[in-house]
mmCIF file of C-alpha atoms in Angstrom:
data_model
loop_
_atom_site.group_PDB
_atom_site.id
_atom_site.type_symbol
_atom_site.label_atom_id
_atom_site.label_comp_id
_atom_site.label_asym_id
_atom_site.label_seq_id
_atom_site.Cartn_x
_atom_site.Cartn_y
_atom_site.Cartn_z
ATOM 1 C CA MET A 1 217.249 208.716 173.931
ATOM 2 C CA SER A 2 215.555 211.273 175.999
ATOM 3 C CA ARG A 3 216.144 211.793 179.836
ATOM 4 C CA GLU A 4 212.387 210.556 180.479
ATOM 5 C CA ASP A 5 212.746 207.184 178.762
ATOM 6 C CA PRO A 6 214.635 205.517 182.193
ATOM 7 C CA GLN A 7 211.650 206.914 184.223
ATOM 8 C CA SER A 8 209.110 205.267 181.547
ATOM 9 C CA GLY A 9 210.872 201.894 181.671
ATOM 10 C CA ARG A 10 210.294 201.954 185.410
ATOM 11 C CA LEU A 11 206.985 203.171 185.324
ATOM 12 C CA THR A 12 206.442 200.080 182.605
ATOM 13 C CA ALA A 13 207.584 197.671 184.908
ATOM 14 C CA VAL A 14 205.689 198.638 187.428
ATOM 15 C CA LEU A 15 202.192 199.016 185.447
ATOM 16 C CA PRO A 16 201.397 195.528 186.164
ATOM 17 C CA ILE A 17 201.413 195.672 189.523
ATOM 18 C CA VAL A 18 199.934 199.042 190.330
ATOM 19 C CA ALA A 19 197.123 198.200 187.928
ATOM 20 C CA ALA A 20 196.541 194.818 189.717
ATOM 21 C CA ALA A 21 196.474 196.715 192.824
ATOM 22 C CA ALA A 22 194.040 198.966 191.725
ATOM 23 C CA VAL A 23 191.636 196.972 190.085
ATOM 24 C CA TYR A 24 191.575 194.271 193.119
ATOM 25 C CA GLY A 25 190.913 197.492 195.390
ATOM 26 C CA TRP A 26 188.147 198.421 193.190
ATOM 27 C CA ALA A 27 186.659 194.800 193.046
ATOM 28 C CA HIS A 28 186.765 194.411 196.799
ATOM 29 C CA TRP A 29 185.369 197.730 197.615
ATOM 30 C CA CYS A 30 182.322 196.952 194.818
ATOM 31 C CA LEU A 31 181.913 193.869 196.274
ATOM 32 C CA GLY A 32 182.167 194.114 199.905
ATOM 33 C CA GLY A 33 182.701 198.043 200.840
ATOM 34 C CA ARG A 34 179.745 199.637 203.254
ATOM 35 C CA SER A 35 178.892 202.177 200.532
ATOM 36 C CA SER A 36 179.292 200.380 197.312
ATOM 37 C CA PRO A 37 178.514 201.723 194.094
ATOM 38 C CA SER A 38 175.764 200.209 191.938
ATOM 39 C CA ALA A 39 176.507 196.850 189.705
ATOM 40 C CA THR A 40 176.498 198.973 186.578
ATOM 41 C CA VAL A 41 178.846 201.663 188.040
ATOM 42 C CA ALA A 42 180.977 198.644 189.300
ATOM 43 C CA LEU A 43 180.862 196.985 186.101
ATOM 44 C CA VAL A 44 181.884 199.931 183.906
ATOM 45 C CA GLY A 45 184.593 201.419 186.135
ATOM 46 C CA GLY A 46 186.363 198.009 186.624
ATOM 47 C CA ALA A 47 186.193 197.687 182.702
ATOM 48 C CA VAL A 48 187.663 201.074 182.371
ATOM 49 C CA LEU A 49 190.338 200.661 184.667
ATOM 50 C CA ILE A 50 191.527 197.167 182.736
ATOM 51 C CA ALA A 51 191.152 198.401 179.473
ATOM 52 C CA ALA A 52 193.226 201.653 180.465
ATOM 53 C CA ALA A 53 195.708 199.654 181.968
ATOM 54 C CA CYS A 54 196.291 197.380 179.277
ATOM 55 C CA LEU A 55 196.218 200.293 176.697
ATOM 56 C CA ALA A 56 199.066 201.912 178.821
ATOM 57 C CA TYR A 57 200.879 198.826 178.795
ATOM 58 C CA PHE A 58 200.916 198.276 175.042
ATOM 59 C CA VAL A 59 201.598 201.862 174.295
ATOM 60 C CA LEU A 60 204.482 201.655 176.720
ATOM 61 C CA VAL A 61 205.928 198.705 175.881
ATOM 62 C CA ARG A 62 205.397 198.319 172.133
ATOM 63 C CA GLY A 63 205.682 195.229 169.540
ATOM 64 C CA ASN A 64 204.939 191.904 169.941
ATOM 65 C CA GLY A 65 206.027 191.699 173.872
ATOM 66 C CA GLY A 66 203.720 194.566 174.304
ATOM 67 C CA PHE A 67 200.756 192.651 172.564
ATOM 68 C CA PHE A 68 201.512 189.690 174.895
ATOM 69 C CA GLY A 69 202.129 191.275 177.833
ATOM 70 C CA ALA A 70 199.083 193.536 177.444
ATOM 71 C CA LEU A 71 196.875 190.122 176.933
ATOM 72 C CA SER A 72 198.478 188.508 179.854
ATOM 73 C CA LEU A 73 197.992 191.755 182.219
ATOM 74 C CA GLY A 74 194.222 191.655 181.094
ATOM 75 C CA VAL A 75 193.657 188.135 181.825
ATOM 76 C CA ALA A 76 195.830 188.864 185.303
ATOM 77 C CA LEU A 77 193.306 191.609 186.203
ATOM 78 C CA LEU A 78 190.428 189.534 185.428
ATOM 79 C CA LEU A 79 191.922 187.223 187.765
ATOM 80 C CA ALA A 80 192.069 189.659 190.304
ATOM 81 C CA VAL A 81 188.577 190.440 190.345
ATOM 82 C CA ALA A 82 187.722 186.693 190.586
ATOM 83 C CA ALA A 83 190.060 186.611 193.549
ATOM 84 C CA ALA A 84 188.120 189.601 195.072
ATOM 85 C CA ASP A 85 185.088 187.851 194.302
ATOM 86 C CA GLN A 86 186.122 184.756 195.971
ATOM 87 C CA ALA A 87 187.600 186.468 199.055
ATOM 88 C CA ALA A 88 184.494 188.723 199.315
ATOM 89 C CA ALA A 89 182.385 188.242 202.837
ATOM 90 C CA ARG A 90 179.488 185.807 202.579
ATOM 91 C CA GLY A 91 178.710 186.774 206.181
ATOM 92 C CA GLU A 92 175.605 184.387 206.527
ATOM 93 C CA ALA A 93 175.090 180.544 206.223
ATOM 94 C CA THR A 94 172.371 178.905 206.121
ATOM 95 C CA THR A 95 171.020 174.968 205.544
ATOM 96 C CA CYS A 96 168.980 174.583 202.473
ATOM 97 C CA VAL A 97 167.195 171.752 200.750
ATOM 98 C CA VAL A 98 167.960 171.038 197.317
ATOM 99 C CA ARG A 99 164.729 171.038 195.217
ATOM 100 C CA GLU A 100 165.662 170.493 191.844
ATOM 101 C CA VAL A 101 169.074 169.883 190.102
ATOM 102 C CA HIS A 102 169.533 171.399 186.256
ATOM 103 C CA SER A 103 172.537 170.633 184.176
ATOM 104 C CA LYS A 104 173.730 172.878 180.980
ATOM 105 C CA THR A 105 176.404 171.590 178.971
ATOM 106 C CA SER A 106 178.626 174.212 176.660
ATOM 107 C CA GLU A 107 180.136 172.680 173.635
ATOM 108 C CA SER A 108 183.116 174.086 171.892
ATOM 109 C CA HIS A 109 183.570 173.432 168.359
ATOM 110 C CA GLY A 110 186.591 173.234 166.281
ATOM 111 C CA GLU A 111 190.155 171.804 166.511
ATOM 112 C CA GLY A 112 191.961 172.082 169.644
ATOM 113 C CA ALA A 113 188.704 173.651 171.262
ATOM 114 C CA PRO A 114 188.534 173.102 175.168
ATOM 115 C CA PRO A 115 186.588 170.238 176.391
ATOM 116 C CA ALA A 116 182.646 170.674 176.922
ATOM 117 C CA ARG A 117 182.082 172.443 180.302
ATOM 118 C CA THR A 118 178.990 171.212 182.411
ATOM 119 C CA VAL A 119 177.533 173.998 184.939
ATOM 120 C CA TYR A 120 175.021 172.684 187.515
ATOM 121 C CA SER A 121 172.165 174.657 188.842
ATOM 122 C CA LEU A 122 170.680 173.648 191.999
ATOM 123 C CA ASP A 123 167.242 175.117 192.838
ATOM 124 C CA LEU A 124 166.911 175.599 196.657
ATOM 125 C CA ASP A 125 164.441 175.970 199.361
ATOM 126 C CA CYS A 126 166.278 178.018 202.175
ATOM 127 C CA PRO A 127 164.570 179.480 205.240
ATOM 128 C CA GLY A 128 163.761 183.351 204.573
ATOM 129 C CA GLY A 129 163.436 182.483 200.842
ATOM 130 C CA TYR A 130 167.060 183.503 199.559
ATOM 131 C CA PRO A 131 169.272 182.172 198.332
ATOM 132 C CA THR A 132 167.015 180.103 195.647
ATOM 133 C CA GLU A 133 169.372 179.078 193.065
ATOM 134 C CA LEU A 134 173.285 177.976 193.417
ATOM 135 C CA LYS A 135 175.405 177.380 190.545
ATOM 136 C CA ASP A 136 178.785 175.144 190.026
ATOM 137 C CA ASP A 137 180.711 173.093 187.807
ATOM 138 C CA ARG A 138 180.342 170.107 189.414
ATOM 139 C CA PRO A 139 177.287 168.356 191.035
ATOM 140 C CA ILE A 140 176.742 169.272 194.608
ATOM 141 C CA ALA A 141 174.140 167.437 196.064
ATOM 142 C CA PRO A 142 171.494 165.680 194.222
ATOM 143 C CA ALA A 143 167.656 166.871 194.895
ATOM 144 C CA GLY A 144 166.299 166.307 198.141
ATOM 145 C CA ALA A 145 169.791 166.823 200.043
ATOM 146 C CA GLU A 146 170.793 169.578 202.335
ATOM 147 C CA VAL A 147 173.400 171.908 201.603
ATOM 148 C CA ARG A 148 174.801 174.483 203.758
ATOM 149 C CA VAL A 149 175.096 177.775 201.794
ATOM 150 C CA ALA A 150 177.010 180.533 202.445
ATOM 151 C CA TYR A 151 175.657 184.154 201.339
ATOM 152 C CA ASP A 152 175.719 187.798 201.112
ATOM 153 C CA PRO A 153 172.826 189.351 202.746
ATOM 154 C CA ASP A 154 173.095 192.447 200.352
ATOM 155 C CA ARG A 155 173.349 190.253 197.552
ATOM 156 C CA ARG A 156 176.566 191.700 195.968
ATOM 157 C CA VAL A 157 178.303 188.251 195.623
ATOM 158 C CA SER A 158 176.692 184.855 194.412
ATOM 159 C CA PRO A 159 175.881 181.886 197.162
ATOM 160 C CA ALA A 160 178.513 179.374 197.278
ATOM 161 C CA VAL A 161 178.762 176.306 199.207
ATOM 162 C CA GLU A 162 179.919 177.182 202.982
ATOM 163 C CA GLY A 163 183.857 176.893 203.245
ATOM 164 C CA ASP A 164 184.271 176.558 199.295
ATOM 165 C CA THR A 165 185.230 180.103 198.188
ATOM 166 C CA SER A 166 189.401 180.253 198.264
ATOM 167 C CA PRO A 167 190.908 183.389 196.318
ATOM 168 C CA TRP A 168 194.240 181.258 196.329
ATOM 169 C CA LYS A 169 193.549 179.521 192.853
ATOM 170 C CA SER A 170 193.024 183.005 191.036
ATOM 171 C CA ALA A 171 195.679 184.831 193.202
ATOM 172 C CA LEU A 172 198.415 182.520 192.197
ATOM 173 C CA TRP A 173 197.400 182.486 188.544
ATOM 174 C CA ALA A 174 197.265 186.386 188.396
ATOM 175 C CA VAL A 175 200.576 186.707 190.126
ATOM 176 C CA LEU A 176 202.190 184.095 187.365
ATOM 177 C CA LEU A 177 200.502 186.466 184.809
ATOM 178 C CA LEU A 178 201.652 189.804 186.350
ATOM 179 C CA ALA A 179 205.218 188.267 186.640
ATOM 180 C CA PHE A 180 205.117 187.303 182.679
ATOM 181 C CA SER A 181 203.954 190.683 182.054
ATOM 182 C CA THR A 182 206.570 192.667 184.132
ATOM 183 C CA GLY A 183 209.338 190.476 182.721
ATOM 184 C CA MET A 184 207.882 191.511 178.951
ATOM 185 C CA ALA A 185 208.379 195.009 180.057
ATOM 186 C CA ALA A 186 211.832 194.535 181.673
ATOM 187 C CA ARG A 187 212.858 192.904 178.464
ATOM 188 C CA ARG A 188 211.729 195.658 176.699
ATOM 189 C CA ARG A 189 213.445 198.003 178.845
ATOM 190 C CA ALA A 190 216.885 196.284 178.434
ATOM 191 C CA LEU A 191 216.324 196.034 174.494
ATOM 192 C CA ASP A 192 215.680 199.745 174.566
ATOM 193 C CA SER A 193 218.955 200.426 176.812
ATOM 194 C CA GLU A 194 221.134 198.310 174.274
ATOM 195 C CA ASP A 195 219.865 200.342 171.348
ATOM 196 C CA ALA A 196 220.752 203.498 172.893
ATOM 197 C CA ARG A 197 224.353 202.495 172.990
#
């Protein structure tokens, strides 16, 4: 085994944490920075970061562990983006009247498919004309009711019910998946060490 292998093993073990920090930092800057890039640049940049991290992980770890570790790393990085979105500042809040409520159910087909998911879309009348719509996976309020909405005046993140954007659930799942990816990398490193003996 070459001298570079122990260093490569350490790199593989810390890759999930470094990738998560980079992706979260990118998303945080894109969603809340003073000089954020355009939505296209933000999306492409994030996709490149996530794909590069997963590919590097797969190449370094190899085998089934590399595949499943890269898969869990990819999901963890997407959850890091979701946590950044939920933590993004929605600096303004206003009281809006619900004009109309729409619901759309998406069915999953096949054996073992996830249950149907319903998305509720509320058409809003807000002072100043924005926000005009609020989407959630639960019915927030009926038509004619008032709802307090937090939003970003620069429109970088979608509006949400005031006080309803906690990043902790996404962050916790991201940490668990990162731990799994790191464990897979450490396991591969241990197997390589045994093979070298």
